[in-house]
Short mmCIF file of C-alpha atoms and ligand atoms in Angstrom, two decimals:
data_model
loop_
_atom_site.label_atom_id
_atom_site.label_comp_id
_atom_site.label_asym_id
_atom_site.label_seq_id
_atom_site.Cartn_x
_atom_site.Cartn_y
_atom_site.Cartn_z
CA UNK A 1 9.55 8.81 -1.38
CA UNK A 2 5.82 9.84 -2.10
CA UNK A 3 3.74 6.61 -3.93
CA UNK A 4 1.92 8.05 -6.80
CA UNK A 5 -0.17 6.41 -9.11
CA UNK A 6 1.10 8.12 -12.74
CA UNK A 7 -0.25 4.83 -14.56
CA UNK A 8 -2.09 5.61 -17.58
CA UNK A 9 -5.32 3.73 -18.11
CA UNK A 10 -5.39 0.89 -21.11
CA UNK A 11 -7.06 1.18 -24.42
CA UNK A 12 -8.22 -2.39 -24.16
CA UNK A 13 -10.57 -0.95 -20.63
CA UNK A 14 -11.60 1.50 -22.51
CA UNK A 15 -12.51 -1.06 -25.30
CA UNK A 16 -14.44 -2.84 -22.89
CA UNK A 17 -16.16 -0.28 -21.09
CA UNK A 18 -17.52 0.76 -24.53
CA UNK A 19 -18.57 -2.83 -24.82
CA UNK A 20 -20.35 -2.43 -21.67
CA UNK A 21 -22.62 0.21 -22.64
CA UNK A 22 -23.66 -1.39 -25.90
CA UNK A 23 -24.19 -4.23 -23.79
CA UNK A 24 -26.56 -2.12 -21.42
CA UNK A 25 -28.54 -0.90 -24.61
CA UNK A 26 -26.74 2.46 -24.36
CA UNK A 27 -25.16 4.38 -27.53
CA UNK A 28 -21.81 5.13 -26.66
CA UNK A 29 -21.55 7.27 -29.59
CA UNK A 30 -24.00 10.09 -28.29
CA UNK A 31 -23.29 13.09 -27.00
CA UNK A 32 -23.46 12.27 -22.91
CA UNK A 33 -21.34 9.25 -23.27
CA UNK A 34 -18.81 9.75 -26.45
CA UNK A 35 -16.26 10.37 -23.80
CA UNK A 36 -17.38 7.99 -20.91
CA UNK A 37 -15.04 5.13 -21.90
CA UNK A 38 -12.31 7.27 -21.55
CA UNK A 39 -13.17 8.29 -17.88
CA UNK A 40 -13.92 5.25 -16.50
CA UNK A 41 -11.41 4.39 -17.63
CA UNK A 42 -9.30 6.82 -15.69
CA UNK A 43 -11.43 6.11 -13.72
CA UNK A 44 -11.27 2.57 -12.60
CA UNK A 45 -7.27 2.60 -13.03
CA UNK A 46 -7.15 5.11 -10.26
CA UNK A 47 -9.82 3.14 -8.03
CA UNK A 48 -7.38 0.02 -8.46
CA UNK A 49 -4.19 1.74 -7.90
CA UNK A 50 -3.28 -0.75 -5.65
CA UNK A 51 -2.11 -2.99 -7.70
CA UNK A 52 1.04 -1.14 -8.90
CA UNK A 53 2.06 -0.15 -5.53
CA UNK A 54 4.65 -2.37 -3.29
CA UNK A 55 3.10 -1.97 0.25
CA UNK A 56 6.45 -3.26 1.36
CA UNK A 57 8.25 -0.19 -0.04
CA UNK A 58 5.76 2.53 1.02
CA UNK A 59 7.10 1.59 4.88
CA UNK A 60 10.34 0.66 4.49
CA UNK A 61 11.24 4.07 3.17
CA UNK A 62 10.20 5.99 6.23
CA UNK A 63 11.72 3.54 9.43
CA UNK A 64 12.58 5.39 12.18
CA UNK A 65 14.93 4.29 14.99
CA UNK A 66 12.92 5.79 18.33
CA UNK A 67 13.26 4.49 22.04
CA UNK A 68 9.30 5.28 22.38
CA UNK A 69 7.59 2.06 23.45
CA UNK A 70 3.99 3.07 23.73
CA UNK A 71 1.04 2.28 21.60
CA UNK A 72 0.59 4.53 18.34
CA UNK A 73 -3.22 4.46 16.49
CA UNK A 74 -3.82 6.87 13.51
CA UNK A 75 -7.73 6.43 13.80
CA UNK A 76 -10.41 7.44 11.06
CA UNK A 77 -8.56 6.90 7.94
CA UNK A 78 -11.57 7.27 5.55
CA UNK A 79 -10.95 4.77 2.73
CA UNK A 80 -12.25 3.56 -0.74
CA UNK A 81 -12.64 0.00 -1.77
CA UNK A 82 -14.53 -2.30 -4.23
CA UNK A 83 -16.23 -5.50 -3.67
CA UNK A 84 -14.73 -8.37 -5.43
CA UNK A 85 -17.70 -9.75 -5.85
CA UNK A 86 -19.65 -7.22 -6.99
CA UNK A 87 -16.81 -4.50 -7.86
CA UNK A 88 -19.49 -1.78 -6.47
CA UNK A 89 -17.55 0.66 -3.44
CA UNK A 90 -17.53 -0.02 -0.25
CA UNK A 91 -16.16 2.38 2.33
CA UNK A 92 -15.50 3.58 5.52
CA UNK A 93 -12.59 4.49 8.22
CA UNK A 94 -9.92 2.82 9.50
CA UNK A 95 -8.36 2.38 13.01
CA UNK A 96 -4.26 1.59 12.60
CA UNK A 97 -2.28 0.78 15.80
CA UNK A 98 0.74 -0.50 17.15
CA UNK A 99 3.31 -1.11 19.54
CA UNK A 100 6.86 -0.17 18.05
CA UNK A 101 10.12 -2.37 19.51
CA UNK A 102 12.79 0.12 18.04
CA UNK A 103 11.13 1.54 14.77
CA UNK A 104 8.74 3.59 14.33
CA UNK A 105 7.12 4.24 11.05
CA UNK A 106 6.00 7.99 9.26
CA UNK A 107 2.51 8.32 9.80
CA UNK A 108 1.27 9.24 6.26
CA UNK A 109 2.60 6.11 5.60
CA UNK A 110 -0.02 4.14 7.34
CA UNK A 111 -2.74 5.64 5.56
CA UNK A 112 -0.88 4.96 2.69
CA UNK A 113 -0.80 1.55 3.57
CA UNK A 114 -4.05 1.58 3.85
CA UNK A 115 -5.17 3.13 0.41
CA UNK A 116 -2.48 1.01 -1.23
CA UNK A 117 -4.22 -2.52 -0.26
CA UNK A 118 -8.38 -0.53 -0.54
CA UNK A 119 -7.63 0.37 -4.36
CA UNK A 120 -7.96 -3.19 -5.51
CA UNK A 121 -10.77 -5.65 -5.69
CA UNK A 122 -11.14 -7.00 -1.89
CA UNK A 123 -13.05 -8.31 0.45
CA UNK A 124 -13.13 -6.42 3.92
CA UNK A 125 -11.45 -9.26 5.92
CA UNK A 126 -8.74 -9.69 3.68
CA UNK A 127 -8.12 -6.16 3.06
CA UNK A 128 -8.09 -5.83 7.00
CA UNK A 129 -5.62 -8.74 7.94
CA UNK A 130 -3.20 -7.63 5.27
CA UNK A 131 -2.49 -4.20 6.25
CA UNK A 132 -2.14 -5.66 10.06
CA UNK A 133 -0.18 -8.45 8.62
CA UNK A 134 2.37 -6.18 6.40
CA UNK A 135 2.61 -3.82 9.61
CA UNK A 136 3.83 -6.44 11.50
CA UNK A 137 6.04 -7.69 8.95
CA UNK A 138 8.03 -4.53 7.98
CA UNK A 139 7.78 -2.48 11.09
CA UNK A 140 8.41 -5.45 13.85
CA UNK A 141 6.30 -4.43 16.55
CA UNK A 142 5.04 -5.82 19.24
CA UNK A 143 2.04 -5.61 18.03
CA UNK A 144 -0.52 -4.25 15.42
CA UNK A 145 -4.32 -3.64 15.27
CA UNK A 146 -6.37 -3.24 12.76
CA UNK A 147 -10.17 -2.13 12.82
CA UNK A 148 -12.49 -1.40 9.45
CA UNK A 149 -16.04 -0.32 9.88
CA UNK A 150 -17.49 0.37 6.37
CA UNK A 151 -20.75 0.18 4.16
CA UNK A 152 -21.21 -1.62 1.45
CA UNK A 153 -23.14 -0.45 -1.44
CA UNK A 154 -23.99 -4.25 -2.82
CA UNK A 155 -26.08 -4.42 0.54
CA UNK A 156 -27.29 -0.85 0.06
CA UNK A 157 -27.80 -0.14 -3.57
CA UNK A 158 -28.96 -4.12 -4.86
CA UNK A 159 -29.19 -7.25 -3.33
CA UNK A 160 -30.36 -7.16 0.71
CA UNK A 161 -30.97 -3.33 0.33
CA UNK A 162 -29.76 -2.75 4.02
CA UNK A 163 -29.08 1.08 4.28
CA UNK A 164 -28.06 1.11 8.16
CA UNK A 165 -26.08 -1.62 8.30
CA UNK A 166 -22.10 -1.62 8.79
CA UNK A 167 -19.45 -4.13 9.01
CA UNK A 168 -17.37 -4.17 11.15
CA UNK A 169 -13.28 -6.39 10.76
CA UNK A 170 -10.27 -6.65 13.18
CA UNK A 171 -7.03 -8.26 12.98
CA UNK A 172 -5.30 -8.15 16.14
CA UNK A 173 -1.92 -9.57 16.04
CA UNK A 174 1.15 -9.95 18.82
CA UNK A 175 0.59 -7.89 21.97
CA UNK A 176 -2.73 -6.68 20.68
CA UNK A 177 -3.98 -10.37 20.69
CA UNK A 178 -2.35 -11.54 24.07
CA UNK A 179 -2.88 -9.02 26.39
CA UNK A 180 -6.43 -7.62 27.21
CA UNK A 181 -5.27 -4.47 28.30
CA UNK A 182 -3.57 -3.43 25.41
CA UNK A 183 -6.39 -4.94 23.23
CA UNK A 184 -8.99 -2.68 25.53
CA UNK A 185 -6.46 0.78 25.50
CA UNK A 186 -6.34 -0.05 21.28
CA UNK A 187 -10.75 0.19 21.55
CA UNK A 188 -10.87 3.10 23.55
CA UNK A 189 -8.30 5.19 22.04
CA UNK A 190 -10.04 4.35 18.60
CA UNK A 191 -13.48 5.23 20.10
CA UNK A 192 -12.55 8.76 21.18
CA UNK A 193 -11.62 7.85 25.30
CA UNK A 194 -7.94 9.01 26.48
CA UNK A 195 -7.96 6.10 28.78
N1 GTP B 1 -17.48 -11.53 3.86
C1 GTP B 1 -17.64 -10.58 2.94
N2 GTP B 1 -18.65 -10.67 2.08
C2 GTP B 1 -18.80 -9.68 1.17
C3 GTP B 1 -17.95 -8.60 1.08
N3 GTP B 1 -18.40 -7.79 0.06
C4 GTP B 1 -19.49 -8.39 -0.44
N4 GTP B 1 -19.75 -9.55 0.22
C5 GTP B 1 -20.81 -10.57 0.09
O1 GTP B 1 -20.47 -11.51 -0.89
C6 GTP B 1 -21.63 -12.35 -1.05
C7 GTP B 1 -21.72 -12.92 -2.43
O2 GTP B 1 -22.79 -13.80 -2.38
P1 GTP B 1 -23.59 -14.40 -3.63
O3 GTP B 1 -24.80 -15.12 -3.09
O4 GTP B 1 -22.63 -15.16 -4.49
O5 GTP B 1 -23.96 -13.09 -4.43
P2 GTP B 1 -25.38 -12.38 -4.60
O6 GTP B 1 -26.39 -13.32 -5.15
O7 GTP B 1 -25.14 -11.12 -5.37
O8 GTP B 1 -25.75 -12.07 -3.09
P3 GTP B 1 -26.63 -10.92 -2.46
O9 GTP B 1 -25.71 -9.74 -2.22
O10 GTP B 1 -27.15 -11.50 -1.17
O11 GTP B 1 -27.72 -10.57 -3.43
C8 GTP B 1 -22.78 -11.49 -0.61
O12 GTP B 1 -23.31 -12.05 0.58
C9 GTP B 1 -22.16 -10.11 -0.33
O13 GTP B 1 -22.83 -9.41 0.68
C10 GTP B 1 -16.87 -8.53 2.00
O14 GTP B 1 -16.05 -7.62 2.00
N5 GTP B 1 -16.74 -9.54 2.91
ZN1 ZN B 2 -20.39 -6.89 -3.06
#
Protein backbone atom coordinates (compact mmCIF):
# COMPACT_ATOMS: atom_id res chain seq x y z
CA UNK A 1 0.00 0.00 0.00
CA UNK A 2 1.39 3.52 -1.06
CA UNK A 3 2.70 5.67 2.36
CA UNK A 4 1.29 9.07 2.04
CA UNK A 5 1.65 11.81 4.23
CA UNK A 6 -2.29 13.30 4.36
CA UNK A 7 -1.41 14.87 7.92
CA UNK A 8 -2.64 18.24 8.27
CA UNK A 9 -0.27 20.76 9.80
CA UNK A 10 -1.15 22.11 13.60
CA UNK A 11 -2.50 25.46 14.52
CA UNK A 12 -0.20 25.58 17.50
CA UNK A 13 3.09 25.54 14.45
CA UNK A 14 1.47 27.91 12.91
CA UNK A 15 1.13 29.84 16.26
CA UNK A 16 4.66 29.59 16.64
CA UNK A 17 5.94 30.30 13.37
CA UNK A 18 4.01 33.61 13.71
CA UNK A 19 5.88 33.97 16.94
CA UNK A 20 8.96 33.54 15.06
CA UNK A 21 8.65 36.36 12.81
CA UNK A 22 7.70 38.85 15.50
CA UNK A 23 10.59 37.49 17.11
CA UNK A 24 12.82 38.29 13.95
CA UNK A 25 11.38 41.96 13.94
CA UNK A 26 9.12 41.00 11.02
CA UNK A 27 5.22 42.01 10.80
CA UNK A 28 3.46 39.00 10.16
CA UNK A 29 0.45 40.93 9.47
CA UNK A 30 1.72 42.56 6.10
CA UNK A 31 0.99 41.75 2.95
CA UNK A 32 4.20 39.29 1.96
CA UNK A 33 3.85 37.32 5.09
CA UNK A 34 -0.07 37.35 6.26
CA UNK A 35 -0.07 33.87 4.90
CA UNK A 36 3.53 32.59 5.71
CA UNK A 37 2.55 30.86 8.97
CA UNK A 38 0.27 28.90 7.22
CA UNK A 39 2.89 27.54 4.67
CA UNK A 40 5.50 26.77 6.75
CA UNK A 41 3.53 25.34 8.29
CA UNK A 42 2.60 22.96 5.53
CA UNK A 43 5.53 23.30 5.10
CA UNK A 44 7.60 21.89 7.85
CA UNK A 45 4.84 19.03 8.48
CA UNK A 46 5.66 17.71 5.07
CA UNK A 47 9.60 18.11 5.59
CA UNK A 48 9.05 15.92 8.88
CA UNK A 49 6.79 13.39 7.47
CA UNK A 50 8.75 10.89 8.89
CA UNK A 51 7.52 10.83 11.89
CA UNK A 52 4.03 9.41 11.11
CA UNK A 53 5.32 6.77 8.92
CA UNK A 54 6.14 3.01 10.30
CA UNK A 55 9.34 2.17 8.28
CA UNK A 56 8.56 -1.34 9.38
CA UNK A 57 5.28 -1.37 7.40
CA UNK A 58 6.45 0.42 4.22
CA UNK A 59 8.64 -3.12 3.61
CA UNK A 60 6.76 -5.57 4.99
CA UNK A 61 3.95 -4.88 2.57
CA UNK A 62 5.91 -5.57 -0.55
CA UNK A 63 8.13 -9.11 0.50
CA UNK A 64 8.75 -11.10 -2.21
CA UNK A 65 9.66 -14.81 -2.11
CA UNK A 66 12.59 -14.99 -5.09
CA UNK A 67 15.43 -17.71 -5.43
CA UNK A 68 17.77 -14.69 -6.74
CA UNK A 69 20.83 -14.56 -4.49
CA UNK A 70 22.83 -11.74 -5.95
CA UNK A 71 23.50 -8.30 -4.69
CA UNK A 72 20.66 -5.60 -5.41
CA UNK A 73 21.77 -1.52 -5.03
CA UNK A 74 19.15 1.16 -6.03
CA UNK A 75 21.92 3.96 -6.22
CA UNK A 76 21.29 7.86 -6.30
CA UNK A 77 18.24 8.21 -4.30
CA UNK A 78 18.31 12.05 -3.99
CA UNK A 79 17.00 12.82 -0.49
CA UNK A 80 15.90 15.71 1.90
CA UNK A 81 16.85 16.00 5.49
CA UNK A 82 17.24 18.55 8.37
CA UNK A 83 19.94 18.98 10.82
CA UNK A 84 18.95 18.36 14.31
CA UNK A 85 21.03 20.69 15.38
CA UNK A 86 20.45 23.35 13.34
CA UNK A 87 17.03 22.12 11.59
CA UNK A 88 18.55 23.86 8.25
CA UNK A 89 18.46 20.95 5.01
CA UNK A 90 20.90 18.91 4.30
CA UNK A 91 20.87 16.72 1.22
CA UNK A 92 22.17 14.50 -1.12
CA UNK A 93 21.87 10.75 -2.72
CA UNK A 94 21.76 7.62 -1.43
CA UNK A 95 23.37 4.21 -2.32
CA UNK A 96 20.89 1.12 -0.94
CA UNK A 97 22.17 -2.48 -1.32
CA UNK A 98 21.75 -5.88 -0.37
CA UNK A 99 22.04 -9.43 -0.51
CA UNK A 100 18.47 -11.14 -0.31
CA UNK A 101 18.34 -14.94 1.44
CA UNK A 102 14.71 -15.71 0.13
CA UNK A 103 12.94 -12.20 0.01
CA UNK A 104 13.29 -9.71 -1.94
CA UNK A 105 11.79 -6.37 -1.35
CA UNK A 106 9.77 -3.76 -4.11
CA UNK A 107 12.15 -1.30 -5.04
CA UNK A 108 10.13 1.95 -4.54
CA UNK A 109 10.10 0.77 -1.30
CA UNK A 110 13.68 1.41 -0.55
CA UNK A 111 13.54 4.87 -1.49
CA UNK A 112 10.71 5.02 0.55
CA UNK A 113 12.61 3.83 3.27
CA UNK A 114 14.79 6.21 2.73
CA UNK A 115 12.51 9.42 2.64
CA UNK A 116 10.59 7.93 5.55
CA UNK A 117 13.71 8.09 8.12
CA UNK A 118 15.29 11.85 5.95
CA UNK A 119 11.86 13.72 6.82
CA UNK A 120 12.69 14.04 10.47
CA UNK A 121 15.26 15.91 12.44
CA UNK A 122 18.62 13.68 12.03
CA UNK A 123 21.91 13.54 12.01
CA UNK A 124 23.58 11.85 8.84
CA UNK A 125 25.04 8.83 10.77
CA UNK A 126 22.02 7.99 12.41
CA UNK A 127 19.82 8.50 9.56
CA UNK A 128 22.35 6.17 7.63
CA UNK A 129 22.63 3.17 10.15
CA UNK A 130 18.88 3.07 10.55
CA UNK A 131 17.76 2.54 7.12
CA UNK A 132 20.72 -0.28 6.90
CA UNK A 133 19.64 -1.44 10.24
CA UNK A 134 15.66 -1.70 9.43
CA UNK A 135 16.77 -3.40 5.99
CA UNK A 136 18.35 -5.94 7.71
CA UNK A 137 15.74 -6.36 10.15
CA UNK A 138 12.61 -6.77 7.95
CA UNK A 139 14.07 -8.08 4.77
CA UNK A 140 16.74 -10.75 6.37
CA UNK A 141 19.48 -10.55 4.09
CA UNK A 142 22.64 -11.42 4.06
CA UNK A 143 23.58 -8.32 4.02
CA UNK A 144 22.83 -4.51 3.58
CA UNK A 145 24.82 -1.35 2.65
CA UNK A 146 24.20 1.82 3.09
CA UNK A 147 26.13 4.95 1.62
CA UNK A 148 24.97 8.91 2.09
CA UNK A 149 27.02 11.61 0.52
CA UNK A 150 25.24 14.97 1.19
CA UNK A 151 25.81 18.80 1.90
CA UNK A 152 24.96 20.47 4.59
CA UNK A 153 23.71 23.92 4.52
CA UNK A 154 24.79 24.74 8.42
CA UNK A 155 28.43 24.33 6.92
CA UNK A 156 27.44 26.19 3.76
CA UNK A 157 24.99 28.89 4.58
CA UNK A 158 26.40 29.87 8.56
CA UNK A 159 28.82 28.59 10.71
CA UNK A 160 32.27 27.09 8.82
CA UNK A 161 30.87 28.46 5.45
CA UNK A 162 32.40 25.41 3.53
CA UNK A 163 30.65 25.40 0.06
CA UNK A 164 32.66 22.27 -1.47
CA UNK A 165 32.62 20.16 1.17
CA UNK A 166 30.51 16.77 1.43
CA UNK A 167 30.03 14.12 3.91
CA UNK A 168 30.23 11.21 3.30
CA UNK A 169 28.33 7.87 5.95
CA UNK A 170 28.23 4.01 5.53
CA UNK A 171 26.75 1.33 7.44
CA UNK A 172 27.80 -1.91 6.23
CA UNK A 173 26.22 -4.73 7.96
CA UNK A 174 26.37 -8.86 7.50
CA UNK A 175 28.06 -9.95 4.26
CA UNK A 176 28.74 -6.37 3.32
CA UNK A 177 30.97 -6.05 6.50
CA UNK A 178 32.74 -9.56 6.33
CA UNK A 179 33.66 -10.10 3.04
CA UNK A 180 35.84 -7.57 1.02
CA UNK A 181 34.62 -8.58 -2.15
CA UNK A 182 31.19 -7.99 -1.67
CA UNK A 183 32.04 -4.75 0.25
CA UNK A 184 34.31 -3.69 -3.05
CA UNK A 185 31.36 -5.05 -5.85
CA UNK A 186 28.74 -2.75 -3.33
CA UNK A 187 31.54 0.56 -4.18
CA UNK A 188 31.83 -0.03 -7.65
CA UNK A 189 28.38 -0.76 -8.60
CA UNK A 190 27.44 2.51 -6.62
CA UNK A 191 30.23 4.45 -8.45
CA UNK A 192 28.99 3.70 -11.96
CA UNK A 193 31.60 0.33 -12.75
CA UNK A 194 29.68 -3.03 -13.85
CA UNK A 195 32.41 -4.91 -12.19
N1 LIG B 1 28.23 14.38 12.96
C1 LIG B 1 27.33 15.22 12.47
N2 LIG B 1 27.40 16.52 12.79
C2 LIG B 1 26.48 17.35 12.26
C3 LIG B 1 25.46 16.93 11.42
N3 LIG B 1 24.72 18.03 11.07
C4 LIG B 1 25.29 19.08 11.69
N4 LIG B 1 26.36 18.68 12.43
C5 LIG B 1 27.32 19.41 13.28
O1 LIG B 1 26.82 19.57 14.57
C6 LIG B 1 27.75 20.42 15.26
C7 LIG B 1 27.09 21.22 16.34
O2 LIG B 1 28.14 21.87 16.99
P1 LIG B 1 28.01 23.14 17.95
O3 LIG B 1 29.41 23.64 18.23
O4 LIG B 1 27.14 22.77 19.11
O5 LIG B 1 27.17 24.14 17.06
P2 LIG B 1 27.65 25.48 16.32
O6 LIG B 1 28.26 26.43 17.28
O7 LIG B 1 26.47 25.97 15.54
O8 LIG B 1 28.78 24.91 15.37
P3 LIG B 1 29.30 25.42 13.96
O9 LIG B 1 28.43 24.76 12.91
O10 LIG B 1 30.73 24.95 13.89
O11 LIG B 1 29.17 26.91 13.93
C8 LIG B 1 28.42 21.21 14.16
O12 LIG B 1 29.78 20.81 14.11
C9 LIG B 1 27.68 20.80 12.87
O13 LIG B 1 28.51 20.84 11.74
C10 LIG B 1 25.40 15.54 11.11
O14 LIG B 1 24.54 15.06 10.38
N5 LIG B 1 26.34 14.73 11.65
ZN1 LIG C 1 23.46 21.62 11.32
Amino acid sequence: MPVHNTEKPTDSLEAHVRAILEALGEDPDREGLENTPARVAKAWTFLTGGYREDPDKIINGALFTEDYQEMIVEKDIDFYSLCEHHMLPFHGKAHVGYIPRKKIVGVSKLARLVDAYARRLQVQERLTNQIAHTIMDRINPLGAAVVMEAEHMCMRMRGVQKQNSTIVTSALLGAFRTQEKTRAEFMNLIRGHAS
